[in-house]
mmCIF file of C-alpha atoms and ligand atoms in Angstrom:
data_model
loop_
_atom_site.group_PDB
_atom_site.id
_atom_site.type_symbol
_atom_site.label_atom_id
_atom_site.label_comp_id
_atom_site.label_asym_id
_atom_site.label_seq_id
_atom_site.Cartn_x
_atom_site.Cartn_y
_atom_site.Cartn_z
ATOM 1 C CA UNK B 1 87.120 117.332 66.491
ATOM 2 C CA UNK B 2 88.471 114.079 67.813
ATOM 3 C CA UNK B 3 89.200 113.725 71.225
ATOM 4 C CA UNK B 4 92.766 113.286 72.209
ATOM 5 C CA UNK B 5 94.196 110.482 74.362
ATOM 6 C CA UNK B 6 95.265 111.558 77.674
ATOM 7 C CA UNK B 7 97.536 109.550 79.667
ATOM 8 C CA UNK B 8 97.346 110.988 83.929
ATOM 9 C CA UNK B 9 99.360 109.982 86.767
ATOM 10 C CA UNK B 10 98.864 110.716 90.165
ATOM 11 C CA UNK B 11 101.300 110.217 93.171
ATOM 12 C CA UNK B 12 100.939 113.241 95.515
ATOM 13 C CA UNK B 13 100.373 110.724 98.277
ATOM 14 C CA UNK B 14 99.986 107.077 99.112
ATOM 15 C CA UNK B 15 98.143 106.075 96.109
ATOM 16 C CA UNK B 16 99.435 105.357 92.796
ATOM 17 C CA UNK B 17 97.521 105.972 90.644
ATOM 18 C CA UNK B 18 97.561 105.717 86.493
ATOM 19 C CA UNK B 19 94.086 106.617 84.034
ATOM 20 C CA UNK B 20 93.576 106.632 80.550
ATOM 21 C CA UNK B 21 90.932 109.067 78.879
ATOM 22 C CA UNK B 22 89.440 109.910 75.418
ATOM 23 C CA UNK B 23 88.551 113.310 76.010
ATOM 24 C CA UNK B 24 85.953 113.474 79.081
ATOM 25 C CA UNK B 25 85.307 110.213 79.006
ATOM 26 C CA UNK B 26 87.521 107.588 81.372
ATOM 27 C CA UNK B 27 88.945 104.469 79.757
ATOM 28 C CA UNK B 28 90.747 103.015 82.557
ATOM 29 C CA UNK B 29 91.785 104.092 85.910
ATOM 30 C CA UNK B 30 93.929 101.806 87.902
ATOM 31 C CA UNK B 31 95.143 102.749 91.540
ATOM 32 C CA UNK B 32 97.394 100.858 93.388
ATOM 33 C CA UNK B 33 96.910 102.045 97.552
ATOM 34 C CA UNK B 34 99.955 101.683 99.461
ATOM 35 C CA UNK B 35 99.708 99.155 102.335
ATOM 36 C CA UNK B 36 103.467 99.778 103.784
ATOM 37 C CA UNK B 37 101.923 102.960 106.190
ATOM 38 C CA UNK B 38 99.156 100.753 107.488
ATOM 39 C CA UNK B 39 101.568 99.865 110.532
ATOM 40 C CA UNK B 40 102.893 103.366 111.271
ATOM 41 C CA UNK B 41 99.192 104.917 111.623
ATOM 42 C CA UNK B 42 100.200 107.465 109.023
ATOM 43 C CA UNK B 43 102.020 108.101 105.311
ATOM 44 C CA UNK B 44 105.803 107.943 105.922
ATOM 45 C CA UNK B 45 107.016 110.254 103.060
ATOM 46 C CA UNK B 46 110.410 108.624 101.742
ATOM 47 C CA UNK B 47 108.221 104.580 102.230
ATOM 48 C CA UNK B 48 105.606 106.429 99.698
ATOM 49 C CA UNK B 49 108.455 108.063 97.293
ATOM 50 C CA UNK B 50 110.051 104.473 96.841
ATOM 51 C CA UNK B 51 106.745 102.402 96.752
ATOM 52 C CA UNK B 52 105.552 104.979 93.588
ATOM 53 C CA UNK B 53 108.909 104.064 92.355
ATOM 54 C CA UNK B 54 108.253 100.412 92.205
ATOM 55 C CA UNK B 55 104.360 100.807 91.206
ATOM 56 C CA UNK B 56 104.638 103.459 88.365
ATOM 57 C CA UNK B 57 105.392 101.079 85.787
ATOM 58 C CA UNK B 58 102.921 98.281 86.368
ATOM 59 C CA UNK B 59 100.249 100.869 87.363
ATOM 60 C CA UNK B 60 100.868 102.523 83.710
ATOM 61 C CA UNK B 61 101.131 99.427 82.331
ATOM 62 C CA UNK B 62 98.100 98.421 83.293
ATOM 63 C CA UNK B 63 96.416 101.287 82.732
ATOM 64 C CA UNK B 64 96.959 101.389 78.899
ATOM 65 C CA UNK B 65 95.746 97.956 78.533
ATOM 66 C CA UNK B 66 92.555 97.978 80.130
ATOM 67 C CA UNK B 67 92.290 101.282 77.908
ATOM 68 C CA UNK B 68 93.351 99.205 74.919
ATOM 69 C CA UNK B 69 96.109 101.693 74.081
ATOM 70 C CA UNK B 70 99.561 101.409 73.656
ATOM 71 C CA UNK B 71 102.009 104.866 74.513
ATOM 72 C CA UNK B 72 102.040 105.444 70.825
ATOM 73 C CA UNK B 73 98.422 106.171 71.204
ATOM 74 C CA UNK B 74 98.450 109.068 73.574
ATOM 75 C CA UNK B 75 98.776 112.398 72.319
ATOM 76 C CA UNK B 76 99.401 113.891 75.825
ATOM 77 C CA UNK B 77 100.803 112.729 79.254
ATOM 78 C CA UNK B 78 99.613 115.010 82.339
ATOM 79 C CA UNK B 79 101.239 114.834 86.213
ATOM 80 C CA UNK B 80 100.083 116.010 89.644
ATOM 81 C CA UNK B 81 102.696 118.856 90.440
ATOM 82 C CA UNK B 82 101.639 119.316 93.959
ATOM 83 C CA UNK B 83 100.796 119.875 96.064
ATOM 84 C CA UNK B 84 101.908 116.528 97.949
ATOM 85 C CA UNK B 85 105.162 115.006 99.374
ATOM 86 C CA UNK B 86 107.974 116.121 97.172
ATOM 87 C CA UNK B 87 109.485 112.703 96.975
ATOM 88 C CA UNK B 88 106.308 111.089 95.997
ATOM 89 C CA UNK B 89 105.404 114.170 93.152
ATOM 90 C CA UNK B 90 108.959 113.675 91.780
ATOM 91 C CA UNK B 91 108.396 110.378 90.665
ATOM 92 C CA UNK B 92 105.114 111.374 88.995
ATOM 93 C CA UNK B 93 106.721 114.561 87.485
ATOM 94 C CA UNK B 94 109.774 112.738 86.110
ATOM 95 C CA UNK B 95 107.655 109.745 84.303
ATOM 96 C CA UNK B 96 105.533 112.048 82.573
ATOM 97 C CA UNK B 97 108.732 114.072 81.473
ATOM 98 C CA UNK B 98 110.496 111.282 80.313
ATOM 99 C CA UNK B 99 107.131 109.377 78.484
ATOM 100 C CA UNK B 100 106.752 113.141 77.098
ATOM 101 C CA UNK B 101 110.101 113.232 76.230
ATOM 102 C CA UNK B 102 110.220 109.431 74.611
ATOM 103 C CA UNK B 103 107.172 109.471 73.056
ATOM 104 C CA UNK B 104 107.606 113.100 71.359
ATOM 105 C CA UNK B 105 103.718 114.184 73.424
ATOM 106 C CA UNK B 106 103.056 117.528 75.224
ATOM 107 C CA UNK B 107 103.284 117.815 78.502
ATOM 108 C CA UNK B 108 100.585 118.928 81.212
ATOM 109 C CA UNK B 109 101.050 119.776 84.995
ATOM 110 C CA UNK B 110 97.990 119.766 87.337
ATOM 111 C CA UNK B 111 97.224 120.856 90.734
ATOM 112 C CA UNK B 112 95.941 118.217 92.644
ATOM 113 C CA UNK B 113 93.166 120.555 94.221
ATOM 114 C CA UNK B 114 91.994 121.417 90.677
ATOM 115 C CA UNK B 115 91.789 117.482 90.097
ATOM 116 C CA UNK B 116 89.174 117.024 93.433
ATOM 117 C CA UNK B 117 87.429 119.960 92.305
ATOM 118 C CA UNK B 118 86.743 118.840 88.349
ATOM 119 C CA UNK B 119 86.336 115.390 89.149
ATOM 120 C CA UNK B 120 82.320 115.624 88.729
ATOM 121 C CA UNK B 121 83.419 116.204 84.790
ATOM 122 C CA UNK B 122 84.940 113.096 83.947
ATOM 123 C CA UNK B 123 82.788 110.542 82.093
ATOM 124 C CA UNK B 124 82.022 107.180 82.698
ATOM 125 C CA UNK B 125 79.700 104.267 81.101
ATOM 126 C CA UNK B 126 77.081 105.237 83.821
ATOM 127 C CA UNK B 127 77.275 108.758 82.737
ATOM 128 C CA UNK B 128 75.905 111.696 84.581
ATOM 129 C CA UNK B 129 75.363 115.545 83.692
ATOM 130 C CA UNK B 130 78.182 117.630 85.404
ATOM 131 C CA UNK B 131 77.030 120.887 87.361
ATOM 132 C CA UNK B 132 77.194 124.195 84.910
ATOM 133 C CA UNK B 133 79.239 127.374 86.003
ATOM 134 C CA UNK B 134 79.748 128.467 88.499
ATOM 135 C CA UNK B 135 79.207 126.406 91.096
ATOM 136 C CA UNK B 136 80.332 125.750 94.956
ATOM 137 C CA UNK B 137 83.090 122.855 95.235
ATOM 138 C CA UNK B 138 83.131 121.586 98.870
ATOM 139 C CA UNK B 139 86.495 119.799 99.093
ATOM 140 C CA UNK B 140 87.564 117.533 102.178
ATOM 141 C CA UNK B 141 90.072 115.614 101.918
ATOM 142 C CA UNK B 142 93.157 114.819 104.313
ATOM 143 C CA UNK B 143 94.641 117.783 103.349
ATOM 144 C CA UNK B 144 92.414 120.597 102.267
ATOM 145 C CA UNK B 145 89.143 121.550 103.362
ATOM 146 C CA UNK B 146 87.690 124.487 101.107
ATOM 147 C CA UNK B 147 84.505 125.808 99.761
ATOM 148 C CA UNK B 148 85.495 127.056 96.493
ATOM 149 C CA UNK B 149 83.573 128.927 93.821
ATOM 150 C CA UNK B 150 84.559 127.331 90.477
ATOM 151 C CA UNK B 151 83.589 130.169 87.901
ATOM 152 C CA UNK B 152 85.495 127.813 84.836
ATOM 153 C CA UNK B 153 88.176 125.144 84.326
ATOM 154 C CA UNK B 154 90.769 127.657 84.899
ATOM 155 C CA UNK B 155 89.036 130.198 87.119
ATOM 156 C CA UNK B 156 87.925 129.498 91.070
ATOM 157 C CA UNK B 157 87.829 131.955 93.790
ATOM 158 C CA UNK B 158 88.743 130.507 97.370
ATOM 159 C CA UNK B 159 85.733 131.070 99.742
ATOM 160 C CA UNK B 160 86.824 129.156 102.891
ATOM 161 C CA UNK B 161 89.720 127.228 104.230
ATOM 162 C CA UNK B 162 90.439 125.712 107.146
ATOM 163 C CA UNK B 163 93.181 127.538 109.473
ATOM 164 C CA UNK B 164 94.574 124.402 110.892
ATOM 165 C CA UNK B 165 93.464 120.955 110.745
ATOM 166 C CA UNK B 166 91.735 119.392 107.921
ATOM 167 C CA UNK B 167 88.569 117.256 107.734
ATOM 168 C CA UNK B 168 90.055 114.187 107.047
ATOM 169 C CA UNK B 169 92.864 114.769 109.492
ATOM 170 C CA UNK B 170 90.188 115.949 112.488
ATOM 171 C CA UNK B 171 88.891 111.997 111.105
ATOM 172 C CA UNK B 172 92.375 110.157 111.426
ATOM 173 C CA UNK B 173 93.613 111.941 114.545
ATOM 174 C CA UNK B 174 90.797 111.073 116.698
ATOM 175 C CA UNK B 175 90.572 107.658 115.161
ATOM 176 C CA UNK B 176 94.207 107.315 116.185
ATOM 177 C CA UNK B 177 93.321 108.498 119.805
ATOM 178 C CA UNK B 178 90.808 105.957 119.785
ATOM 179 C CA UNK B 179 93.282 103.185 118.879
ATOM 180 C CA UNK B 180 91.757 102.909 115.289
ATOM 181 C CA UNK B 181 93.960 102.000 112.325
ATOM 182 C CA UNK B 182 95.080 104.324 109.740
ATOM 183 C CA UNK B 183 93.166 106.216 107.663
ATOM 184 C CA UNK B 184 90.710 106.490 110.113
ATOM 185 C CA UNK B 185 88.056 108.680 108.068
ATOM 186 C CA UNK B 186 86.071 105.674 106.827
ATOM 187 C CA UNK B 187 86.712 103.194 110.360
ATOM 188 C CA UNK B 188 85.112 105.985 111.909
ATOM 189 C CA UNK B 189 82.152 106.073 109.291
ATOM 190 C CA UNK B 190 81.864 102.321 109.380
ATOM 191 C CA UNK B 191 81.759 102.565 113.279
ATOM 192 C CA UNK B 192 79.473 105.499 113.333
ATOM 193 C CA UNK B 193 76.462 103.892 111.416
ATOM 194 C CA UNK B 194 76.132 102.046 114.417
ATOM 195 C CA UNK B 195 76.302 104.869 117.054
ATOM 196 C CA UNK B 196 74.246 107.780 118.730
ATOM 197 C CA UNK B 197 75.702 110.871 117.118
ATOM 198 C CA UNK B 198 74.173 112.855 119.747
ATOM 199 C CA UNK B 199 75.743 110.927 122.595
ATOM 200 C CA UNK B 200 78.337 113.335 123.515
ATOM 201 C CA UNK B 201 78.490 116.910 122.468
ATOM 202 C CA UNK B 202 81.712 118.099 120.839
ATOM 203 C CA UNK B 203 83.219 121.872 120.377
ATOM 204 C CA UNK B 204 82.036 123.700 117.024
ATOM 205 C CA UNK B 205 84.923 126.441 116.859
ATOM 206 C CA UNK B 206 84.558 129.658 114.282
ATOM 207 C CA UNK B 207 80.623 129.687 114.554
ATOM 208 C CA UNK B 208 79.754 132.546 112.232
ATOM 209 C CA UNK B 209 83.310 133.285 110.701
ATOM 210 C CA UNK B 210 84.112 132.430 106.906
ATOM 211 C CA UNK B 211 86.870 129.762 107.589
ATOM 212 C CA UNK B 212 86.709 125.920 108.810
ATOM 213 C CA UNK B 213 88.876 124.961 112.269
ATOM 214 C CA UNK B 214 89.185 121.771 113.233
ATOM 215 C CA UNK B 215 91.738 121.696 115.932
ATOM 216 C CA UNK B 216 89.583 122.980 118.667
ATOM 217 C CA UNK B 217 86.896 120.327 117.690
ATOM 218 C CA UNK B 218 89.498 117.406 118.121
ATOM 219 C CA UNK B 219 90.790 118.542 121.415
ATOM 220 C CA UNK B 220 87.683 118.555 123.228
ATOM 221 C CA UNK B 221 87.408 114.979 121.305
ATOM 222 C CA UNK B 222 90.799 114.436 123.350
ATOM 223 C CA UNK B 223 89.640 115.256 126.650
ATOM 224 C CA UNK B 224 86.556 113.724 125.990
ATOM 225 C CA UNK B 225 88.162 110.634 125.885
ATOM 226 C CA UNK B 226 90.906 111.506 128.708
ATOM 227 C CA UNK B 227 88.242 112.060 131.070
ATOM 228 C CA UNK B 228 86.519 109.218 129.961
ATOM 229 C CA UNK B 229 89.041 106.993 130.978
ATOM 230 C CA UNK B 230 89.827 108.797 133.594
ATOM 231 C CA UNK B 231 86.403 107.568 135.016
ATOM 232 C CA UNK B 232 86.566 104.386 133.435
ATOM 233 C CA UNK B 233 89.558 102.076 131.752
ATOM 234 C CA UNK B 234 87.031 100.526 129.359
ATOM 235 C CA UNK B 235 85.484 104.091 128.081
ATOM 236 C CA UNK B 236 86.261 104.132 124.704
ATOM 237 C CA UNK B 237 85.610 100.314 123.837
ATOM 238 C CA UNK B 238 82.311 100.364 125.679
ATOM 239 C CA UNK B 239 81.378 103.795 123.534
ATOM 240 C CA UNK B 240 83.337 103.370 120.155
ATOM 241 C CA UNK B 241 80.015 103.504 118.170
ATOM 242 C CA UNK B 242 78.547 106.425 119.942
ATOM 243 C CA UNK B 243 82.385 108.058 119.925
ATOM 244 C CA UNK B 244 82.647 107.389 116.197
ATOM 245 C CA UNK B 245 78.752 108.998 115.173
ATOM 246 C CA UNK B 246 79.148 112.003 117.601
ATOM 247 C CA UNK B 247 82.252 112.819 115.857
ATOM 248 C CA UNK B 248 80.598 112.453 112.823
ATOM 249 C CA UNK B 249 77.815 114.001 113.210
ATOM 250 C CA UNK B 250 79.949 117.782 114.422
ATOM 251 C CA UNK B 251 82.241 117.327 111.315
ATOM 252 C CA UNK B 252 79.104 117.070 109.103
ATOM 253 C CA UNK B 253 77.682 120.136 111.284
ATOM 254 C CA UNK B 254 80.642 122.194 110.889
ATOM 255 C CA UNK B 255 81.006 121.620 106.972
ATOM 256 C CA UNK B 256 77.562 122.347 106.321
ATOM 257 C CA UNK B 257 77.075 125.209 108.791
ATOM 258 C CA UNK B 258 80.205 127.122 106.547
ATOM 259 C CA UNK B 259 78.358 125.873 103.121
ATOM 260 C CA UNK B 260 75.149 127.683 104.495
ATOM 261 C CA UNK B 261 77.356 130.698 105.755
ATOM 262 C CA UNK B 262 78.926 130.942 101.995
ATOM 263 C CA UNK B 263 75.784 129.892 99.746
ATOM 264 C CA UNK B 264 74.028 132.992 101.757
ATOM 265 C CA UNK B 265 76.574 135.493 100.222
ATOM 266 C CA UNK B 266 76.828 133.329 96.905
ATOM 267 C CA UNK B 267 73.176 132.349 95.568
ATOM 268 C CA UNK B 268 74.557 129.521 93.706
ATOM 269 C CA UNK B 269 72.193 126.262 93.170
ATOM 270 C CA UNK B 270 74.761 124.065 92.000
ATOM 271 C CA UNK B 271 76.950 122.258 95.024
ATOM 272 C CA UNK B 272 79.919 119.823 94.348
ATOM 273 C CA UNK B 273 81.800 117.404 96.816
ATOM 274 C CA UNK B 274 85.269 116.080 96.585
ATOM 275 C CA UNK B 275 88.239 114.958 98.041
ATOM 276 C CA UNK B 276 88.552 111.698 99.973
ATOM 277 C CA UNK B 277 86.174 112.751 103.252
ATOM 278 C CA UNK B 278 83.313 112.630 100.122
ATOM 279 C CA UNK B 279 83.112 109.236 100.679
ATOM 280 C CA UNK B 280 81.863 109.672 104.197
ATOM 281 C CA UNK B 281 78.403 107.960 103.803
ATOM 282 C CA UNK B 282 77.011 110.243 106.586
ATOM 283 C CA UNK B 283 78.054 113.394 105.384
ATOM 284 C CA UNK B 284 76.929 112.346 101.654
ATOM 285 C CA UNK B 285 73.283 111.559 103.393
ATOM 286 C CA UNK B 286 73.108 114.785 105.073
ATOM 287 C CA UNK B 287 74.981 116.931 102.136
ATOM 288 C CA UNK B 288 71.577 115.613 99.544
ATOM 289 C CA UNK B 289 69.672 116.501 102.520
ATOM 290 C CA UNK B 290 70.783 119.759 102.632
ATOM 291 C CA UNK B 291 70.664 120.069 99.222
ATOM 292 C CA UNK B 292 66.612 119.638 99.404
ATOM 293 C CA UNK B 293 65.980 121.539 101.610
ATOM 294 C CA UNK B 294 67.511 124.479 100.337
ATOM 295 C CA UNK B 295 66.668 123.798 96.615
ATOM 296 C CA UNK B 296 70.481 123.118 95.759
ATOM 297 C CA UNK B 297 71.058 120.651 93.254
ATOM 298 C CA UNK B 298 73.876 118.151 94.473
ATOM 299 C CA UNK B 299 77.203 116.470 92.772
ATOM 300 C CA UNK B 300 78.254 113.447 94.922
ATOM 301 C CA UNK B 301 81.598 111.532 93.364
ATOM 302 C CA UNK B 302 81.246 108.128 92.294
ATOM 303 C CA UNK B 303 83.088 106.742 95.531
ATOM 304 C CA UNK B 304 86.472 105.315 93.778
ATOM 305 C CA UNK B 305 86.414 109.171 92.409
ATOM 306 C CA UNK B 306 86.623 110.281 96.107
ATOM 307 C CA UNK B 307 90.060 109.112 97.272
ATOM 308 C CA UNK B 308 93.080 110.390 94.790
ATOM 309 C CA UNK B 309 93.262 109.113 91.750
ATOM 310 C CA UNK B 310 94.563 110.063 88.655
ATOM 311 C CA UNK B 311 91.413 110.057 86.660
ATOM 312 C CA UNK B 312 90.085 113.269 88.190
ATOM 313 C CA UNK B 313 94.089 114.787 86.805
ATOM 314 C CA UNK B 314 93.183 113.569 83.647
ATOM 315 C CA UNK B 315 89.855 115.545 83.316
ATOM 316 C CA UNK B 316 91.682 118.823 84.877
ATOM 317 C CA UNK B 317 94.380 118.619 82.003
ATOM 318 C CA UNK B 318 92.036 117.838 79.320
ATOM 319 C CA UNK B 319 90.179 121.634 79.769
ATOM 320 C CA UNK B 320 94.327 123.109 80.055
ATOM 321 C CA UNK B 321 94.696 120.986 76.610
ATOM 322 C CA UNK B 322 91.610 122.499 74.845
ATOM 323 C CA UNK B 323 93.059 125.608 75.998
ATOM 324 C CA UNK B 324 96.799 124.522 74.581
ATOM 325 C CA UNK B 325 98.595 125.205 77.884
ATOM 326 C CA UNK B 326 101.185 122.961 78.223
ATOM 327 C CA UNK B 327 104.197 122.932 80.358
ATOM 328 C CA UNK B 328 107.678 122.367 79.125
ATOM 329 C CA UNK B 329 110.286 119.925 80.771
ATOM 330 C CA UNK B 330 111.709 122.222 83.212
ATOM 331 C CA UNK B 331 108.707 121.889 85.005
ATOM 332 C CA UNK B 332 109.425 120.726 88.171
ATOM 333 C CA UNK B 333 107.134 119.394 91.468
ATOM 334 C CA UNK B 334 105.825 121.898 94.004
ATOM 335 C CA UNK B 335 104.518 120.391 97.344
ATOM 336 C CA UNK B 336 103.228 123.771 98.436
ATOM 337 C CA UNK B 337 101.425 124.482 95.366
ATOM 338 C CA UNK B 338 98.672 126.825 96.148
ATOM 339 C CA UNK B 339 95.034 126.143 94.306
HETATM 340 O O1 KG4 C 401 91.775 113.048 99.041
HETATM 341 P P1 KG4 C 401 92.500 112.038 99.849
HETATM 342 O O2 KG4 C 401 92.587 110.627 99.313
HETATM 343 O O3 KG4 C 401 93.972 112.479 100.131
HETATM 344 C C1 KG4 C 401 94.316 113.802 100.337
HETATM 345 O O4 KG4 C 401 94.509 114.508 99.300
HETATM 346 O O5 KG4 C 401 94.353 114.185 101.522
HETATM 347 O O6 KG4 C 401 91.819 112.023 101.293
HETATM 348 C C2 KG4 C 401 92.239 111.156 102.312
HETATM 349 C C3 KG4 C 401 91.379 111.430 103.534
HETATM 350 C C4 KG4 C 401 91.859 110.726 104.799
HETATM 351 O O7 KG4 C 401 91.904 111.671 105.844
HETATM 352 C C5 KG4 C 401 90.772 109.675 105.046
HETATM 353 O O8 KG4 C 401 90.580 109.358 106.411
HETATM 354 C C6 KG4 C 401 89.561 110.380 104.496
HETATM 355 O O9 KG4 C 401 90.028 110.997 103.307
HETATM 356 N N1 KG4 C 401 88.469 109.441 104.181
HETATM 357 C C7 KG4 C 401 87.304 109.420 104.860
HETATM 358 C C8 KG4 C 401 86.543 108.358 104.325
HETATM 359 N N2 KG4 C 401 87.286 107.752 103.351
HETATM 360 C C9 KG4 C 401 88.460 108.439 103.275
HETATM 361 N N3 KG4 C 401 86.854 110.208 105.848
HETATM 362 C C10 KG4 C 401 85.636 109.936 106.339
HETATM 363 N N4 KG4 C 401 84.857 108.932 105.904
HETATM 364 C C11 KG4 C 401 85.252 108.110 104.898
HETATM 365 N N5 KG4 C 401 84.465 107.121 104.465
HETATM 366 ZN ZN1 ZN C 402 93.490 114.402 97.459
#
């Protein structure tokens, strides 16, 4: 059978983001990041909506050349529905309606969770074997943080899920106490190479329960710091390093404590990571550790896989177009959309 060209686009968030695939394997994948939050210390939702506006186009663009491929080449066109920030989806969902609409090509929604979690399928130059069913997804991103077990393209069962804060927002929201910049998930990694991460010791919340929670974890990082300075104006400059690597360090504790807690009940070798906190060098060090020392066999994302991008939506709607599920164009976006 020949393998159909896929055009994805991605813009749940602050990236842009435009790939090109033949089948599994990736022929292009061009992001463009938005820079306009940097000075707000977070995504500002109708700023993202308008700067996917004015990137779509040249990130498609671009896209299809590095590919080699003009539109009359692709046989499908695939979106991320949600969830996200509606205005940002909408721009995504209406360019893939109107190039399926223009160029006379079916039409595929994905969940963006579904991308994170089949991203260890797409296929690059410096190919590598994907992990067989079922297998455990670990998914941190900004977000979401889940252990899900992924029985087939189409078919997961939720494990865990965090009850309040995320990974990556536990990350950004103590980065931005610290007076980091924004996204603060890799300042902190970058900072935390160079730190104690047994310096100070942090709260673990929901020892022994199924689901993540990350709230409690960054408010004794808050008084941490308020007492701190309480003692001492210069506290967090003089400790940034050993702040950074002991917050770290109890994020990496917490996610692997719950993937112990959940591979216990499910005796599954096969352990993926996704979703933008999978670039965290530490937690990708201590995740093949793990991994060894239980006899797990490990996925780690090729880093630019880690962050969204619309590669890892292009692999998620090739399985939905071996199965022939397409959507029609009264498809619309969904920022709540549930996994
Ligand atoms: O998957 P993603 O790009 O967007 C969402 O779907 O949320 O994830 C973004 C998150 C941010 O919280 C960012 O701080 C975090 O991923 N992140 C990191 C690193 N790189 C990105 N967190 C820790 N260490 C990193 N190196
Ligand atoms: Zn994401």
């Amino acid at each position: 059978m020949k393998e159909p060209i896929i055009l994805a686009i991605e813009s749940s968030c602050d990236d842009t983001s435009a790939a090109v695939l033949r089948g599994p394997l990736l022929l292009a994948n061009v992001l463009n990041t938005q820079t306009v939050h940097v000075k707000y210390g977070g995504v500002v939702p109708e700023l993202a909506s308008r700067a996917h506006l004015s990137n779509i186009v040249p990130v498609v663009s671009a896209a299809l050349e590095e590919a080699g491929c003009t539109p009359s080449d692709v046989q499908a066109v695939t979106f991320t529905r949600g969830p996200g920030l509606l205005g940002a989806l909408l721009v995504g969902t209406s360019f893939a309606k109107g190039f399926s609409l223009a160029n006379g090509v079916p039409l595929i929604e994905v969940n963006h969770l579904a991308g994170h979690i089949l991203a260890p399928f797409i296929q690059t130059e410096a190919n590598h074997t994907p992990p067989p069913f079922p297998y455990l997804s670990l998914l941190v991103s900004g977000g979401h943080t889940q252990i899900i077990r992924v029985e087939s393209p189409s078919e997961r069962k939720i494990l865990a899920e965090t009850i309040d804060d995320a990974a990556g927002e536990a990350f950004d929201k103590c980065a931005k106490a610290m007076g980091l910049g924004y996204p603060g998930g890799p300042i902190i990694d970058r900072l935390a190479k160079e730190g104690n991460p047994r310096a100070f010791k942090l709260a673990h919340p929901l020892k022994g329960d199924p689901n993540f929670s990350f709230s409690g974890l960054k408010t004794s990082f808050l008084y941490l710091l308020r007492d701190g300075l309480q003692k001492d104006p210069e506290f967090i400059a003089r400790n940034q390093r050993d702040l950074a690597a002991s917050l770290q360090h109890t994020i990496i504790e917490i996610l692997l404590a719950k993937l112990k807690f959940h591979l216990a009940k499910n005796p599954i070798k096969h352990v993926a990571l996704g979703g933008g906190v999978a670039a965290n060098s530490g937690l990708r060090a201590a995740l093949l550790r793990f991994g060894k020392e239980n006899n797990l066999t490990i996925y780690l994302p090729a880093l630019r896989f880690t962050t969204d991008n619309a590669a890892m939506i292009g692999i998620a709607a090739y399985f939905k177009y071996q199965e022939g599920i397409f959507a029609d164009l009264s498809i619309t976006a969904s920022p709540r959309l549930a996994l």
